[in-house]
PDB file of C-alpha atoms in Angstrom:
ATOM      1  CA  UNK A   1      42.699  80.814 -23.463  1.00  0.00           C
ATOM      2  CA  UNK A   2      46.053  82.713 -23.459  1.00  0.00           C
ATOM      3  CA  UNK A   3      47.023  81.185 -26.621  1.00  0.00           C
ATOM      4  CA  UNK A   4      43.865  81.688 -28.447  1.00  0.00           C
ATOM      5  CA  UNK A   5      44.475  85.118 -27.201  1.00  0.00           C
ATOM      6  CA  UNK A   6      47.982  85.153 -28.686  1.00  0.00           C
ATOM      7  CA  UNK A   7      46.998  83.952 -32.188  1.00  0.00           C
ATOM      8  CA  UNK A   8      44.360  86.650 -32.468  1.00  0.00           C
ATOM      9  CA  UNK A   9      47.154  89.109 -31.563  1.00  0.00           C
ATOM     10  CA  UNK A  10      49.282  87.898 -34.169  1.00  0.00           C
ATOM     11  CA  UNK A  11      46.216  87.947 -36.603  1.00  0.00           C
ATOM     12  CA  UNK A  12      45.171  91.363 -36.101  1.00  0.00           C
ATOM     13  CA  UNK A  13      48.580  93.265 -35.373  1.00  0.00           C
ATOM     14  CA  UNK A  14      50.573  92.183 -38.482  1.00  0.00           C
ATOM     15  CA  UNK A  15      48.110  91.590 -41.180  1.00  0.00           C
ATOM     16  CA  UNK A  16      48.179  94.965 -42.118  1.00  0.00           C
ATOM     17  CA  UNK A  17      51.804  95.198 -42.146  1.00  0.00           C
ATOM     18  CA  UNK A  18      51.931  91.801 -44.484  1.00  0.00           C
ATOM     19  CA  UNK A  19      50.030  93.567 -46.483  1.00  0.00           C
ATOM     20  CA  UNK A  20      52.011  96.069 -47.516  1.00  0.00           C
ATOM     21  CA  UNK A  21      55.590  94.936 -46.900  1.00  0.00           C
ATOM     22  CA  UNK A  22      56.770  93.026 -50.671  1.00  0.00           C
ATOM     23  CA  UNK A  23      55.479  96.606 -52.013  1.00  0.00           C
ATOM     24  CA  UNK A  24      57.946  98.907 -50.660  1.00  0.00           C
ATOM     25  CA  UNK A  25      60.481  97.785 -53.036  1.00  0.00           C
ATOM     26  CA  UNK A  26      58.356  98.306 -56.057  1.00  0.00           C
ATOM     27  CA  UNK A  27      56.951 101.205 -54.599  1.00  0.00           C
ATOM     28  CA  UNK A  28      60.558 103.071 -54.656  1.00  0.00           C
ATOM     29  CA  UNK A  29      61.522 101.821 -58.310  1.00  0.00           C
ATOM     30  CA  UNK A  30      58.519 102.742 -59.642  1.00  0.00           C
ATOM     31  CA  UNK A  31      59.148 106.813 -58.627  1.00  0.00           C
ATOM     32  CA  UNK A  32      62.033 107.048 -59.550  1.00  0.00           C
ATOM     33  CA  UNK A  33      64.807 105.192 -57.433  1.00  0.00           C
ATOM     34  CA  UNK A  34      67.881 103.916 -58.539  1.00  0.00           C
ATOM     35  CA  UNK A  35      68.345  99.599 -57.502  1.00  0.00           C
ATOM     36  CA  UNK A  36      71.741 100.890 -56.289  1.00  0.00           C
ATOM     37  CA  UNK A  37      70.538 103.035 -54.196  1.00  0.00           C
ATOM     38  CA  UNK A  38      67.251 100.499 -52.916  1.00  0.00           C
ATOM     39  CA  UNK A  39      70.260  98.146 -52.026  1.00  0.00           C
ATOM     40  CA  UNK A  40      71.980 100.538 -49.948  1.00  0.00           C
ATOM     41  CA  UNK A  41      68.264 101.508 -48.415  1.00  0.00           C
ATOM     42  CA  UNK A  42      67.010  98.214 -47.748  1.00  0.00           C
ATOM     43  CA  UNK A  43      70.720  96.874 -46.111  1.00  0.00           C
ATOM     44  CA  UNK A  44      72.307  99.598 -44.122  1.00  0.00           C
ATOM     45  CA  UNK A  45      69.239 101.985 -43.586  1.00  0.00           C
ATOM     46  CA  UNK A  46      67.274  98.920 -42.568  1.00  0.00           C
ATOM     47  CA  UNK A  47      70.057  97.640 -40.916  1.00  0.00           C
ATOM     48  CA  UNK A  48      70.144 100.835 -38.529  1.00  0.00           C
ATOM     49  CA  UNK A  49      66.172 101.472 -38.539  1.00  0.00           C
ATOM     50  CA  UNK A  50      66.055  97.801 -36.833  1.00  0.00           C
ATOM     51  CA  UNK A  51      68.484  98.182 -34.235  1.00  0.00           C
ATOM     52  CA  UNK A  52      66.667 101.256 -33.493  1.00  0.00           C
ATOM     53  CA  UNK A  53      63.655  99.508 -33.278  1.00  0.00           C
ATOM     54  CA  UNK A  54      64.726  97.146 -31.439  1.00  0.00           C
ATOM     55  CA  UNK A  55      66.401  98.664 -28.512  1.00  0.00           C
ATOM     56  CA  UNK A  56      62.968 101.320 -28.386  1.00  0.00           C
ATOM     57  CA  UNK A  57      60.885  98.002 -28.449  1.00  0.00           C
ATOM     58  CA  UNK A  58      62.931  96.963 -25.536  1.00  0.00           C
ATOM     59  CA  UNK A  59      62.439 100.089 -23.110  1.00  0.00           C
ATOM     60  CA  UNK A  60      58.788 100.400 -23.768  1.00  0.00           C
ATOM     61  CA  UNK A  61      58.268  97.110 -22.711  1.00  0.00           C
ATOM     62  CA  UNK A  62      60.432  97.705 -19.429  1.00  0.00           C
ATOM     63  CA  UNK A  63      58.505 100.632 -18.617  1.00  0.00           C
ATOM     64  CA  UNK A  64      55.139 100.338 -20.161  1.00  0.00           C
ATOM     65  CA  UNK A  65      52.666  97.778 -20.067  1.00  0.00           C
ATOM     66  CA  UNK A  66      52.434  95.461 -22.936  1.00  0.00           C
ATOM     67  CA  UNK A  67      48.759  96.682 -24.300  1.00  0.00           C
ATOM     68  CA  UNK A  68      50.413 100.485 -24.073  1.00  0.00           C
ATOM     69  CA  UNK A  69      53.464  99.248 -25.868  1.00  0.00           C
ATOM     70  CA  UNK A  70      51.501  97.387 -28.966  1.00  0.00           C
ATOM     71  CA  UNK A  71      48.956 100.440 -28.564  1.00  0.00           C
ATOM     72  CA  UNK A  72      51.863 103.269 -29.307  1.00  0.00           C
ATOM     73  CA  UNK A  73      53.993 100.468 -31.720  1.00  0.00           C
ATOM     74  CA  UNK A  74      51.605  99.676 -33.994  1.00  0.00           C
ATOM     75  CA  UNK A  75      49.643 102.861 -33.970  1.00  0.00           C
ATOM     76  CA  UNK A  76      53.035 104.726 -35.018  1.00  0.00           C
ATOM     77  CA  UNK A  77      53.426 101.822 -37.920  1.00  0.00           C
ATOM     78  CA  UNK A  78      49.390 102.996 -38.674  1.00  0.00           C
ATOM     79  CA  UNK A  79      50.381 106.042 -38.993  1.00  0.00           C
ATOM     80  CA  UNK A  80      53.308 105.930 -41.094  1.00  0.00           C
ATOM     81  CA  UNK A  81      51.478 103.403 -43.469  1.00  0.00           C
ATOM     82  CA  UNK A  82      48.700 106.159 -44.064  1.00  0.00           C
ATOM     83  CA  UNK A  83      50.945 109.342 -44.187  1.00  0.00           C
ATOM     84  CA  UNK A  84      52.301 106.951 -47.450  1.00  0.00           C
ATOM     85  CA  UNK A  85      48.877 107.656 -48.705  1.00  0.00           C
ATOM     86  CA  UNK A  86      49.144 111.131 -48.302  1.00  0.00           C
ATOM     87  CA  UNK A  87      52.072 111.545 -49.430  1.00  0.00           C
ATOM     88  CA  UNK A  88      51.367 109.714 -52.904  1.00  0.00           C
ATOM     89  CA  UNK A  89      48.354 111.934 -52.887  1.00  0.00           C
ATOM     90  CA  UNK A  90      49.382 115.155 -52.237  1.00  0.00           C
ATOM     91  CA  UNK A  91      52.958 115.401 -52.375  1.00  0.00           C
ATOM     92  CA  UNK A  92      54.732 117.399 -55.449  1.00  0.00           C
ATOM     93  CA  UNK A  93      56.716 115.078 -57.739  1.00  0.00           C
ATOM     94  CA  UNK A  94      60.161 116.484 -57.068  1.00  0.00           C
ATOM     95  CA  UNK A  95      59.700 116.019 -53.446  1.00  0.00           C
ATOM     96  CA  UNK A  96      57.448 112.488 -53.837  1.00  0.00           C
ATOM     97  CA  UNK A  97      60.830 110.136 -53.635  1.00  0.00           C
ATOM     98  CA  UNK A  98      62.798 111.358 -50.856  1.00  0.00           C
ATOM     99  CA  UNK A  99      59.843 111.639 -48.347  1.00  0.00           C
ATOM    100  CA  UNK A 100      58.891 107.714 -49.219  1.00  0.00           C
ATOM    101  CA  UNK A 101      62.446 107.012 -48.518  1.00  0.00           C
ATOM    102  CA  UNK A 102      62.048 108.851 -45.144  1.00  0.00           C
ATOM    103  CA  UNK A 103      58.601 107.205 -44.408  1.00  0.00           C
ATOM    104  CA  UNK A 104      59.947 103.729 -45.594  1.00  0.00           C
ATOM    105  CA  UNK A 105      63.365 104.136 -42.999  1.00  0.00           C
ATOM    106  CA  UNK A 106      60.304 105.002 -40.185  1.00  0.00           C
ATOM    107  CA  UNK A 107      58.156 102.097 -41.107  1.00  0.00           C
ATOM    108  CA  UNK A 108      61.459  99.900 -40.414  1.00  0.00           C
ATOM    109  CA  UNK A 109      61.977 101.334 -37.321  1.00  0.00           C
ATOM    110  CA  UNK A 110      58.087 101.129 -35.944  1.00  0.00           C
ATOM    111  CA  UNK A 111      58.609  97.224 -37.692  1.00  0.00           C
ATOM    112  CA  UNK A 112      61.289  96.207 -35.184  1.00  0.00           C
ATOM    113  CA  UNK A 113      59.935  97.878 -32.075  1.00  0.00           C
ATOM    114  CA  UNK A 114      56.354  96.564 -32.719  1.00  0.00           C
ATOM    115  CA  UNK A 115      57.749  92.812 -33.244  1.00  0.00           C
ATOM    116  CA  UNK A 116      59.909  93.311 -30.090  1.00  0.00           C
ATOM    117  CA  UNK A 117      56.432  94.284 -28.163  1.00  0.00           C
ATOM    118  CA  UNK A 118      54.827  91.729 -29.761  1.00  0.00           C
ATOM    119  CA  UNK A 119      56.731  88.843 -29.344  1.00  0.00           C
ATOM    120  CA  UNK A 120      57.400  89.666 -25.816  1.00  0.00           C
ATOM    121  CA  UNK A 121      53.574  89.877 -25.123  1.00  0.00           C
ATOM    122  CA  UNK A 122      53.649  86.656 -26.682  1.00  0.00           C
ATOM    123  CA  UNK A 123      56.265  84.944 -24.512  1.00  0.00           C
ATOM    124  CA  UNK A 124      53.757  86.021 -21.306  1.00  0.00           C
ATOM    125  CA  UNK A 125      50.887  84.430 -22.588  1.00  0.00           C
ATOM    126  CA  UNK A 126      52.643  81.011 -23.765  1.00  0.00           C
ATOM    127  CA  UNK A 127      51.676  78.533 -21.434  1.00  0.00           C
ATOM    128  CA  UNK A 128      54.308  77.187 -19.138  1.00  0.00           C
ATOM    129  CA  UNK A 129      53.547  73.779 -20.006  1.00  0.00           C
ATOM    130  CA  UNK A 130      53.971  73.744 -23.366  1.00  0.00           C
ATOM    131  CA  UNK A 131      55.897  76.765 -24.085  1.00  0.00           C
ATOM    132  CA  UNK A 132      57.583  75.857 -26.960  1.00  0.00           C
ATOM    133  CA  UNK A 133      54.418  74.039 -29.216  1.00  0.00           C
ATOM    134  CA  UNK A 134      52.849  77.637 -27.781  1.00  0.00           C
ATOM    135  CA  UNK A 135      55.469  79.868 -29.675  1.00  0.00           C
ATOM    136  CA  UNK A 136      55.647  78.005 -32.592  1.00  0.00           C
ATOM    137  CA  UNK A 137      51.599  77.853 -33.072  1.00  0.00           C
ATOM    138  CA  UNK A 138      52.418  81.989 -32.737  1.00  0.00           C
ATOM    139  CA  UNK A 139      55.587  81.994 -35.826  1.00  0.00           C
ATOM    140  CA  UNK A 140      53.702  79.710 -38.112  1.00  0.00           C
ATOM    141  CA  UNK A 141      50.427  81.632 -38.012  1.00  0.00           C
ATOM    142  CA  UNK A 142      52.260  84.548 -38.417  1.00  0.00           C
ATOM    143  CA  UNK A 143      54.183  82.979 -41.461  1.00  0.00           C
ATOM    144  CA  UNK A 144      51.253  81.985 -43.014  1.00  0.00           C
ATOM    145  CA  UNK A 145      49.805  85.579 -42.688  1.00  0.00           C
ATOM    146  CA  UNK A 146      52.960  86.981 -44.644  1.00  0.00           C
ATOM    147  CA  UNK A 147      52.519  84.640 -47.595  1.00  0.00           C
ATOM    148  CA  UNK A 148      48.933  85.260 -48.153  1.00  0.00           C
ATOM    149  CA  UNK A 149      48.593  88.937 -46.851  1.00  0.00           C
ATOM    150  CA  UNK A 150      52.101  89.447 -49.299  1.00  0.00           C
ATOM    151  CA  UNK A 151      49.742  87.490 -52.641  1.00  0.00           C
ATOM    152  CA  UNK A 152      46.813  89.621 -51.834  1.00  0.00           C
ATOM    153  CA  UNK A 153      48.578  92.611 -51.372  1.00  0.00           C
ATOM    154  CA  UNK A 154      50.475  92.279 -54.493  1.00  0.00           C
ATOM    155  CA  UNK A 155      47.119  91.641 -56.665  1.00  0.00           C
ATOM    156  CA  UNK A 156      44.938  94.041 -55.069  1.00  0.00           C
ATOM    157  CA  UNK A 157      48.190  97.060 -55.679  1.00  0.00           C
ATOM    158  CA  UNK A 158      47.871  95.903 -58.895  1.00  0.00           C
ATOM    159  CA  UNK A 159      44.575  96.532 -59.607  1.00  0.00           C
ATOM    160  CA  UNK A 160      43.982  99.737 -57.285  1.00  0.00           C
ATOM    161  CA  UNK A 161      46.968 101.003 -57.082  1.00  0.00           C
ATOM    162  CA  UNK A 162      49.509 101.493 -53.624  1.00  0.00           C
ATOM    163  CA  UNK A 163      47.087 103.882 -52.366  1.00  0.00           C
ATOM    164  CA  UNK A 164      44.307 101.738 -51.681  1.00  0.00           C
ATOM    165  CA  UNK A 165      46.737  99.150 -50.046  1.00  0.00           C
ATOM    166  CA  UNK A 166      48.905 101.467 -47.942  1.00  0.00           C
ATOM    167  CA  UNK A 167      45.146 103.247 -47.043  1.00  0.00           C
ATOM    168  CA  UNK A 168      43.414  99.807 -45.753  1.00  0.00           C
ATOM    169  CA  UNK A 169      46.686  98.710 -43.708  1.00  0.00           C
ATOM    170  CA  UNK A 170      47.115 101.734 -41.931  1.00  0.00           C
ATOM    171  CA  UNK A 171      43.497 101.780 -41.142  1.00  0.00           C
ATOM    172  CA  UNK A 172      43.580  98.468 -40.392  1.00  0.00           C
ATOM    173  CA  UNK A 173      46.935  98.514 -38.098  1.00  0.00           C
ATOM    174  CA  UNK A 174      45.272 101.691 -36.253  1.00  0.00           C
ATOM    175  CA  UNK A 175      42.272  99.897 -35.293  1.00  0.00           C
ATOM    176  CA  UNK A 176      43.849  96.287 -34.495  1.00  0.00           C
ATOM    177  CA  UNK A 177      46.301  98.336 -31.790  1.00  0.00           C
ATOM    178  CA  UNK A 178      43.065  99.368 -30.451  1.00  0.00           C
ATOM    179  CA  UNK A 179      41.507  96.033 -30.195  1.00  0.00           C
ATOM    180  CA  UNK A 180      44.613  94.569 -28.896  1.00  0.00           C
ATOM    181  CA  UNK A 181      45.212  97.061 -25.931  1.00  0.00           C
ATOM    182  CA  UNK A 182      41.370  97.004 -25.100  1.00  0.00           C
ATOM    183  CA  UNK A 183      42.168  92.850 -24.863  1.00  0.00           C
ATOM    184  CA  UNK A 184      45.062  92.778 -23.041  1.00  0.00           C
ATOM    185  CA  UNK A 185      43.581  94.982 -20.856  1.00  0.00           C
ATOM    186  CA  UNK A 186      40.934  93.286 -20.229  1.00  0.00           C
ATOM    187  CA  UNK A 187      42.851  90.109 -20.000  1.00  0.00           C
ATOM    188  CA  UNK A 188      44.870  91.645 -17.031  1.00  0.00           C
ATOM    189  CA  UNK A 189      42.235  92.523 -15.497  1.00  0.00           C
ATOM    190  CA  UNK A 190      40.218  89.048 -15.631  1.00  0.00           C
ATOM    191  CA  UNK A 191      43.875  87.747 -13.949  1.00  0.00           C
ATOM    192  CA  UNK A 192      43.506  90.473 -11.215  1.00  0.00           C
ATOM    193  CA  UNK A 193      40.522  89.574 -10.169  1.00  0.00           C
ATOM    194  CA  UNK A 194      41.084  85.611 -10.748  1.00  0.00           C
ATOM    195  CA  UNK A 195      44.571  86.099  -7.820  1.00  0.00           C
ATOM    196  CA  UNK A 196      42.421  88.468  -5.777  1.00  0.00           C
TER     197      UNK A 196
END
């Protein structure tokens, strides 16, 4: 039950993200940016954004709960995925590139610290007994949502444009941390009760 619990985590809380991550790149060059400067973006600005990440992944899951953790994670990656919208929207020209760069470098950041929650929720509810068949089930599914969320992505940005794909994974990120803290929570609760 914990596992099928754990896949349905890793469904919900990184489709949207799938989604939408091969189309950063394009997303830059296309307005304007130079590969040069994408290089030095995606290395040493991601570089940085994930240790960031990382180490804020770390401390909200040493003093937070895990459903509160995904919950603030992934709603911050929600968040930054539909301010993209916005920004392509609304945004003057002159002033379109630089903010994408900026959303882009917080995207990375909300990345790392949401895989760090995530994976650690994971490693709870892998079952003792078969920990490491548990774990994989958990990186393969997740695998197999990046290649097909990254093909559908691709093909749906090229027929709608990135609005329409940034708009449905935020939305879609937002409401999956929702589902996810209202099952974890219930989960702990079901194990209260269960010791009690």
């Amino acid at each position: 039950k914990q596992a099928r619990l754990g896949l349905l985590l890793v469904l919900m809380l990184n489709s949207g993200m799938r989604f939408v991550l091969p189309l950063l790149a394009p997303l830059l060059l296309d307005h304007g940016l130079s590969m040069s400067a994408l290089g030095a973006l995606f290395s040493g600005g991601n570089i940085a954004a994930g240790i960031a990440g990382t180490l804020a992944g770390g401390l909200l899951m040493k003093y937070t709960s895990p459903g509160r953790a995904l919950l603030m994670t992934y709603g911050v990656q929600g968040i930054a995925l539909l301010a993209v919208v916005m920004t392509l929207m609304m945004v003057p020209g002159h002033l379109l590139l630089p903010i994408l760069q900026c959303l882009v470098i917080v995207q990375s950041i909300s990345l790392a610290c949401a895989l760090v929650c995530l994976y650690a929720t994971l490693m709870s509810l892998s079952s003792p007994l078969q920990a490491g068949v548990d774990f994989t089930l958990f990186q393969c599914t997740d695998a197999a949502i990046a290649i097909l969320a990254g093909v559908i992505g691709g093909v749906v940005a090229q027929h709608f444009g990135y609005a329409t794909c940034f708009l449905f994974a935020g939305a879609f990120t937002l409401l999956a941390a929702w589902v996810a803290y209202i099952r974890l929570y219930s989960a702990r609760e079901l194990m209260t009760s269960a010791i009690d």
